[in-house]
Structures are given as structure tokens and as C-alpha cells.
Amino acid sequence: MFKGRHFDRSVILLCVRWYLAYGLSLRDLEEMMAERGISVDHSTVHRWVTHFSPQLLERFNRRKRAVTRKWHVDETYVKARGRWTYLYRAIDSVGDTVEFWFSEHRDLPAAKQFFRKALTRHGRPDRVVIDGSQTNREAIVSCDTTNRLQDRSRRKLKTISIRKSPYLNNRIEQDHRRIKRRVRLMLGFKSIIAANIILSGIELVHMMRKRQARFAFDPNPSLAEQFDMLAA
């Protein structure tokens, strides 16, 4: 994962972790590394974040524990390249992150892509709570129907129950706040690709804080320890 890198693994992981987890700019990290006698350009830190975030997320997902069968689904706004884009998100009944999906559009195809990804990775929920969005409802019904038709287990699968309730969906609205708090300090993303990658890294840190991964030798590792174990 770090083969051929000029900088030590610990320096790279520190910069990636600090940038994704805390309200620090790339130039803040450049200055902080300089105070430690390490000369690293802010653009290099950005390259580390965009290069290693997807790899760390992939390794995390291999360790991610199963989610419950009741999901709360919603989308939130993120500014990228000077315009509003959308982050579809789902959490389960205990607050664990189920799945997320970044899209330039808020429409039926984007919602379907999100639900297909969630169903493929986590299986079928018993119930999905939404805030009243007709688009999300149509996406769930469509993906549910397709999923049941493609099922080869010969079991009679129940239709996914959909409940519209803005009040019950306050749970995911609260969960958005941690993501939005970090994104707000970045003052928007300059490209769609960078937005997609960095948001996945921020979601990764959010899941780490919820202790959603299984680690055999330490049931309650710190954020830094989780990064080290994933990079090992």
C-alpha cells in the first residue's frame, strides 16, 4: 500500500487522518508538519487523501459488522464545483451507517443506484423510513421488485415496508450533522471526483468513530489505531 513512497507511512496516515477527521485545511497540515521538521506541500497531502481514502475504505468494509434490518434513508446537500450536489445516506436502527452514495443529481436514477448498492452490500431490510420523498419511495419499490425477481433462493421474500415520516427520520438528520460539519469547513469541493473521494473518506472516519469495524485483538481501538490496523 505504501511501497515506493518517499515519506514514512506514519506521516502519510497522520495527514490523511487529521484532514478527514478534523477541521484542518491542507495548508494547516503543511504548517503543522513543518513545525515537526517535515517538509510536505499541501498539494501532496491532497494527493495522499485522494489516493489512500478509497483503499482504506475498501479494507474497512471487509471488517464492517452487519447492520440491522430497519433503515433510515435521506439525502443531504454538498457544494461541489460551485453548485449543489447530493449525498444519499442510510443508517440503521442503532445509528450505524448502512451505505452512502454521492451524486450530481437528485433524481430517480441516482436514488436507484444508491438503493441497489445498499441492497447488494447489506441484503434486504425489513423496513425503510423516508421523509416523504416520492422519488425515494419509487426507487425502493423498483429495486425491491428487481431484487425479488432476481433472487434464486426459492424463498418467498416479503416486500420491503416503506414508512414516510419526517419525525422518525430525525435520527438520520442528526447523523448528517457530523458529515456536514467537516464539509462546511472545506468551503466546497473544486471537482466532482475529489468530492466523491473525500466524502467517502469522511464517511469512513464517521464509521470508525461508531466502532463499526471488527478488530480481533482490540474491541475498542482509537481512531489512530484503526487507521494503523487498516494500513498494516
Short mmCIF file of C-alpha atoms in Angstrom, two decimals:
data_model
loop_
_atom_site.label_atom_id
_atom_site.label_comp_id
_atom_site.label_asym_id
_atom_site.label_seq_id
_atom_site.Cartn_x
_atom_site.Cartn_y
_atom_site.Cartn_z
CA MET A 1 0.00 0.00 0.00
CA PHE A 2 2.88 2.40 0.75
CA LYS A 3 5.59 0.81 -1.37
CA GLY A 4 7.82 3.35 -3.09
CA ARG A 5 6.56 6.33 -1.11
CA HIS A 6 9.12 8.99 -0.25
CA PHE A 7 7.54 9.71 3.13
CA ASP A 8 7.17 7.32 6.03
CA ARG A 9 3.83 5.53 6.39
CA SER A 10 3.16 7.14 9.77
CA VAL A 11 3.45 10.65 8.27
CA ILE A 12 1.08 9.83 5.41
CA LEU A 13 -1.51 8.24 7.70
CA LEU A 14 -1.30 11.12 10.16
CA CYS A 15 -2.00 13.70 7.44
CA VAL A 16 -4.82 11.69 5.90
CA ARG A 17 -6.44 11.04 9.29
CA TRP A 18 -6.16 14.61 10.51
CA TYR A 19 -7.54 16.05 7.28
CA LEU A 20 -10.56 13.72 7.16
CA ALA A 21 -11.33 13.81 10.87
CA TYR A 22 -10.74 17.40 11.97
CA GLY A 23 -11.40 20.95 10.82
CA LEU A 24 -7.97 21.43 9.27
CA SER A 25 -7.15 22.80 5.83
CA LEU A 26 -4.42 21.38 3.61
CA ARG A 27 -2.24 24.43 4.34
CA ASP A 28 -2.83 23.95 8.09
CA LEU A 29 -1.37 20.46 7.75
CA GLU A 30 1.55 21.78 5.72
CA GLU A 31 2.39 24.18 8.56
CA MET A 32 1.88 21.55 11.26
CA MET A 33 4.23 19.13 9.52
CA ALA A 34 6.81 21.93 9.09
CA GLU A 35 6.72 22.52 12.87
CA ARG A 36 7.67 18.85 13.24
CA GLY A 37 10.59 19.22 10.85
CA ILE A 38 8.80 17.54 7.93
CA SER A 39 8.63 19.46 4.66
CA VAL A 40 5.49 18.43 2.76
CA ASP A 41 3.49 20.52 0.31
CA HIS A 42 -0.26 20.92 0.80
CA SER A 43 -0.87 19.53 -2.71
CA THR A 44 1.00 16.37 -1.69
CA VAL A 45 -1.32 15.97 1.29
CA HIS A 46 -4.30 16.30 -1.05
CA ARG A 47 -2.89 13.57 -3.30
CA TRP A 48 -2.43 11.31 -0.26
CA VAL A 49 -6.04 11.86 0.80
CA THR A 50 -7.48 11.12 -2.64
CA HIS A 51 -5.18 8.12 -3.19
CA PHE A 52 -5.45 6.35 0.16
CA SER A 53 -9.04 7.10 1.23
CA PRO A 54 -10.63 4.61 -1.22
CA GLN A 55 -8.12 1.91 -0.26
CA LEU A 56 -8.71 2.38 3.45
CA LEU A 57 -12.49 2.34 2.91
CA GLU A 58 -12.25 -0.92 0.96
CA ARG A 59 -10.30 -2.55 3.78
CA PHE A 60 -12.71 -1.16 6.35
CA ASN A 61 -15.72 -2.62 4.51
CA ARG A 62 -14.19 -6.09 4.78
CA ARG A 63 -14.30 -5.73 8.57
CA LYS A 64 -17.59 -3.86 8.80
CA ARG A 65 -20.16 -5.51 11.05
CA ALA A 66 -23.66 -6.32 9.85
CA VAL A 67 -26.36 -3.67 10.07
CA THR A 68 -29.91 -4.13 11.38
CA ARG A 69 -32.98 -4.66 9.19
CA LYS A 70 -34.54 -1.23 9.77
CA TRP A 71 -33.04 1.61 7.76
CA HIS A 72 -33.46 5.37 7.77
CA VAL A 73 -32.77 6.98 4.39
CA ASP A 74 -32.28 10.61 3.40
CA GLU A 75 -30.11 12.83 1.22
CA THR A 76 -28.21 15.98 2.11
CA TYR A 77 -26.69 18.82 0.10
CA VAL A 78 -22.98 19.30 -0.62
CA LYS A 79 -21.45 22.08 -2.72
CA ALA A 80 -19.03 20.91 -5.43
CA ARG A 81 -17.62 22.99 -8.27
CA GLY A 82 -19.79 25.92 -7.26
CA ARG A 83 -23.13 24.13 -7.35
CA TRP A 84 -25.21 21.89 -5.10
CA THR A 85 -24.75 18.14 -5.34
CA TYR A 86 -26.26 15.37 -3.22
CA LEU A 87 -25.09 12.77 -0.75
CA TYR A 88 -27.55 9.90 -0.28
CA ARG A 89 -27.15 8.23 3.10
CA ALA A 90 -28.72 5.44 5.15
CA ILE A 91 -28.30 4.45 8.79
CA ASP A 92 -29.84 1.55 10.70
CA SER A 93 -31.94 1.44 13.86
CA VAL A 94 -28.90 1.74 16.17
CA GLY A 95 -27.34 4.61 14.22
CA ASP A 96 -24.70 2.67 12.28
CA THR A 97 -24.00 3.81 8.73
CA VAL A 98 -25.52 1.42 6.20
CA GLU A 99 -24.43 3.00 2.92
CA PHE A 100 -23.80 6.30 1.15
CA TRP A 101 -23.80 7.47 -2.46
CA PHE A 102 -22.61 10.77 -3.96
CA SER A 103 -24.49 12.12 -6.98
CA GLU A 104 -24.57 15.27 -9.06
CA HIS A 105 -28.34 14.87 -9.39
CA ARG A 106 -31.27 14.33 -7.08
CA ASP A 107 -33.48 12.14 -9.21
CA LEU A 108 -34.84 8.62 -9.65
CA PRO A 109 -31.73 7.12 -11.36
CA ALA A 110 -29.48 8.41 -8.54
CA ALA A 111 -31.81 7.06 -5.86
CA LYS A 112 -31.93 3.68 -7.62
CA GLN A 113 -28.15 3.49 -7.79
CA PHE A 114 -27.96 4.18 -4.08
CA PHE A 115 -30.52 1.52 -3.12
CA ARG A 116 -29.01 -1.06 -5.46
CA LYS A 117 -25.63 -0.53 -3.84
CA ALA A 118 -27.13 -0.83 -0.35
CA LEU A 119 -29.09 -3.99 -1.20
CA THR A 120 -26.11 -5.63 -2.88
CA ARG A 121 -23.79 -4.99 0.04
CA HIS A 122 -26.12 -5.41 3.02
CA GLY A 123 -29.05 -7.53 1.89
CA ARG A 124 -32.72 -6.74 2.22
CA PRO A 125 -34.09 -4.61 5.08
CA ASP A 126 -37.48 -5.30 6.62
CA ARG A 127 -38.41 -1.63 6.73
CA VAL A 128 -37.15 1.66 5.32
CA VAL A 129 -38.10 5.02 6.82
CA ILE A 130 -38.03 8.03 4.48
CA ASP A 131 -39.00 11.66 4.94
CA GLY A 132 -41.81 11.68 2.38
CA SER A 133 -39.75 11.82 -0.83
CA GLN A 134 -41.78 10.25 -3.65
CA THR A 135 -38.60 9.70 -5.66
CA ASN A 136 -37.02 7.66 -2.89
CA ARG A 137 -40.22 5.66 -2.50
CA GLU A 138 -40.30 4.83 -6.21
CA ALA A 139 -36.62 3.84 -6.11
CA ILE A 140 -37.17 1.48 -3.17
CA VAL A 141 -40.21 -0.16 -4.81
CA SER A 142 -38.34 -0.60 -8.11
CA CYS A 143 -35.16 -2.01 -6.53
CA ASP A 144 -37.19 -4.24 -4.21
CA THR A 145 -39.14 -5.71 -7.12
CA THR A 146 -36.00 -6.31 -9.17
CA ASN A 147 -34.22 -7.85 -6.19
CA ARG A 148 -37.07 -10.29 -5.51
CA LEU A 149 -37.28 -11.28 -9.19
CA GLN A 150 -33.53 -11.96 -9.32
CA ASP A 151 -33.50 -13.97 -6.09
CA ARG A 152 -32.72 -17.65 -6.71
CA SER A 153 -33.17 -18.98 -3.20
CA ARG A 154 -36.79 -20.02 -3.94
CA ARG A 155 -37.80 -18.37 -0.68
CA LYS A 156 -40.87 -16.17 -0.64
CA LEU A 157 -39.40 -12.76 0.09
CA LYS A 158 -41.51 -10.16 1.84
CA THR A 159 -41.94 -6.78 0.23
CA ILE A 160 -39.82 -4.10 1.91
CA SER A 161 -42.06 -1.99 4.15
CA ILE A 162 -41.80 1.76 3.47
CA ARG A 163 -42.80 4.31 6.07
CA LYS A 164 -42.94 8.03 5.34
CA SER A 165 -42.26 10.05 8.46
CA PRO A 166 -40.16 13.22 8.74
CA TYR A 167 -40.39 12.90 12.54
CA LEU A 168 -38.99 9.34 12.62
CA ASN A 169 -36.27 10.38 10.19
CA ASN A 170 -34.83 12.90 12.66
CA ARG A 171 -32.32 10.17 13.52
CA ILE A 172 -30.55 10.44 10.16
CA GLU A 173 -30.90 14.23 10.10
CA GLN A 174 -28.85 14.26 13.30
CA ASP A 175 -26.34 11.87 11.73
CA HIS A 176 -25.88 14.22 8.76
CA ARG A 177 -24.51 16.87 11.09
CA ARG A 178 -21.14 15.22 11.68
CA ILE A 179 -20.55 14.96 7.93
CA LYS A 180 -21.82 18.47 7.21
CA ARG A 181 -19.71 19.96 9.98
CA ARG A 182 -16.49 18.70 8.36
CA VAL A 183 -17.57 19.52 4.80
CA ARG A 184 -18.63 23.07 5.72
CA LEU A 185 -15.08 23.96 6.75
CA MET A 186 -13.76 22.86 3.34
CA LEU A 187 -15.76 25.66 1.65
CA GLY A 188 -16.87 23.40 -1.17
CA PHE A 189 -15.05 20.99 -3.47
CA LYS A 190 -13.30 22.06 -6.68
CA SER A 191 -14.13 18.90 -8.61
CA ILE A 192 -16.78 16.19 -8.62
CA ILE A 193 -14.18 13.41 -8.50
CA ALA A 194 -12.41 14.93 -5.49
CA ALA A 195 -15.75 15.46 -3.75
CA ASN A 196 -16.71 11.82 -4.21
CA ILE A 197 -13.40 10.50 -2.85
CA ILE A 198 -13.06 12.90 0.07
CA LEU A 199 -16.67 12.41 1.15
CA SER A 200 -16.07 8.66 1.22
CA GLY A 201 -13.08 9.32 3.48
CA ILE A 202 -15.16 11.49 5.81
CA GLU A 203 -17.82 8.76 5.94
CA LEU A 204 -15.05 6.26 6.71
CA VAL A 205 -13.93 8.27 9.74
CA HIS A 206 -17.56 8.65 10.84
CA MET A 207 -18.00 4.86 10.77
CA MET A 208 -14.72 4.40 12.65
CA ARG A 209 -15.99 6.66 15.41
CA LYS A 210 -19.09 4.48 15.63
CA ARG A 211 -16.83 1.40 16.03
CA GLN A 212 -18.45 -0.33 13.04
CA ALA A 213 -15.43 -2.50 12.18
CA ARG A 214 -14.40 -5.75 13.84
CA PHE A 215 -10.81 -5.95 15.07
CA ALA A 216 -9.79 -9.29 16.57
CA PHE A 217 -7.26 -8.11 19.14
CA ASP A 218 -8.83 -4.83 20.23
CA PRO A 219 -12.62 -4.42 20.51
CA ASN A 220 -12.41 -0.67 21.16
CA PRO A 221 -9.48 0.85 19.21
CA SER A 222 -8.88 4.58 18.89
CA LEU A 223 -9.17 6.37 15.55
CA ALA A 224 -5.38 6.33 15.12
CA GLU A 225 -5.19 2.62 15.95
CA GLN A 226 -7.91 1.82 13.41
CA PHE A 227 -6.02 3.66 10.67
CA ASP A 228 -2.83 1.77 11.57
CA MET A 229 -4.57 -1.62 11.55
CA LEU A 230 -6.24 -0.96 8.20
CA ALA A 231 -2.97 0.15 6.65
CA ALA A 232 -0.96 -2.77 8.03
#
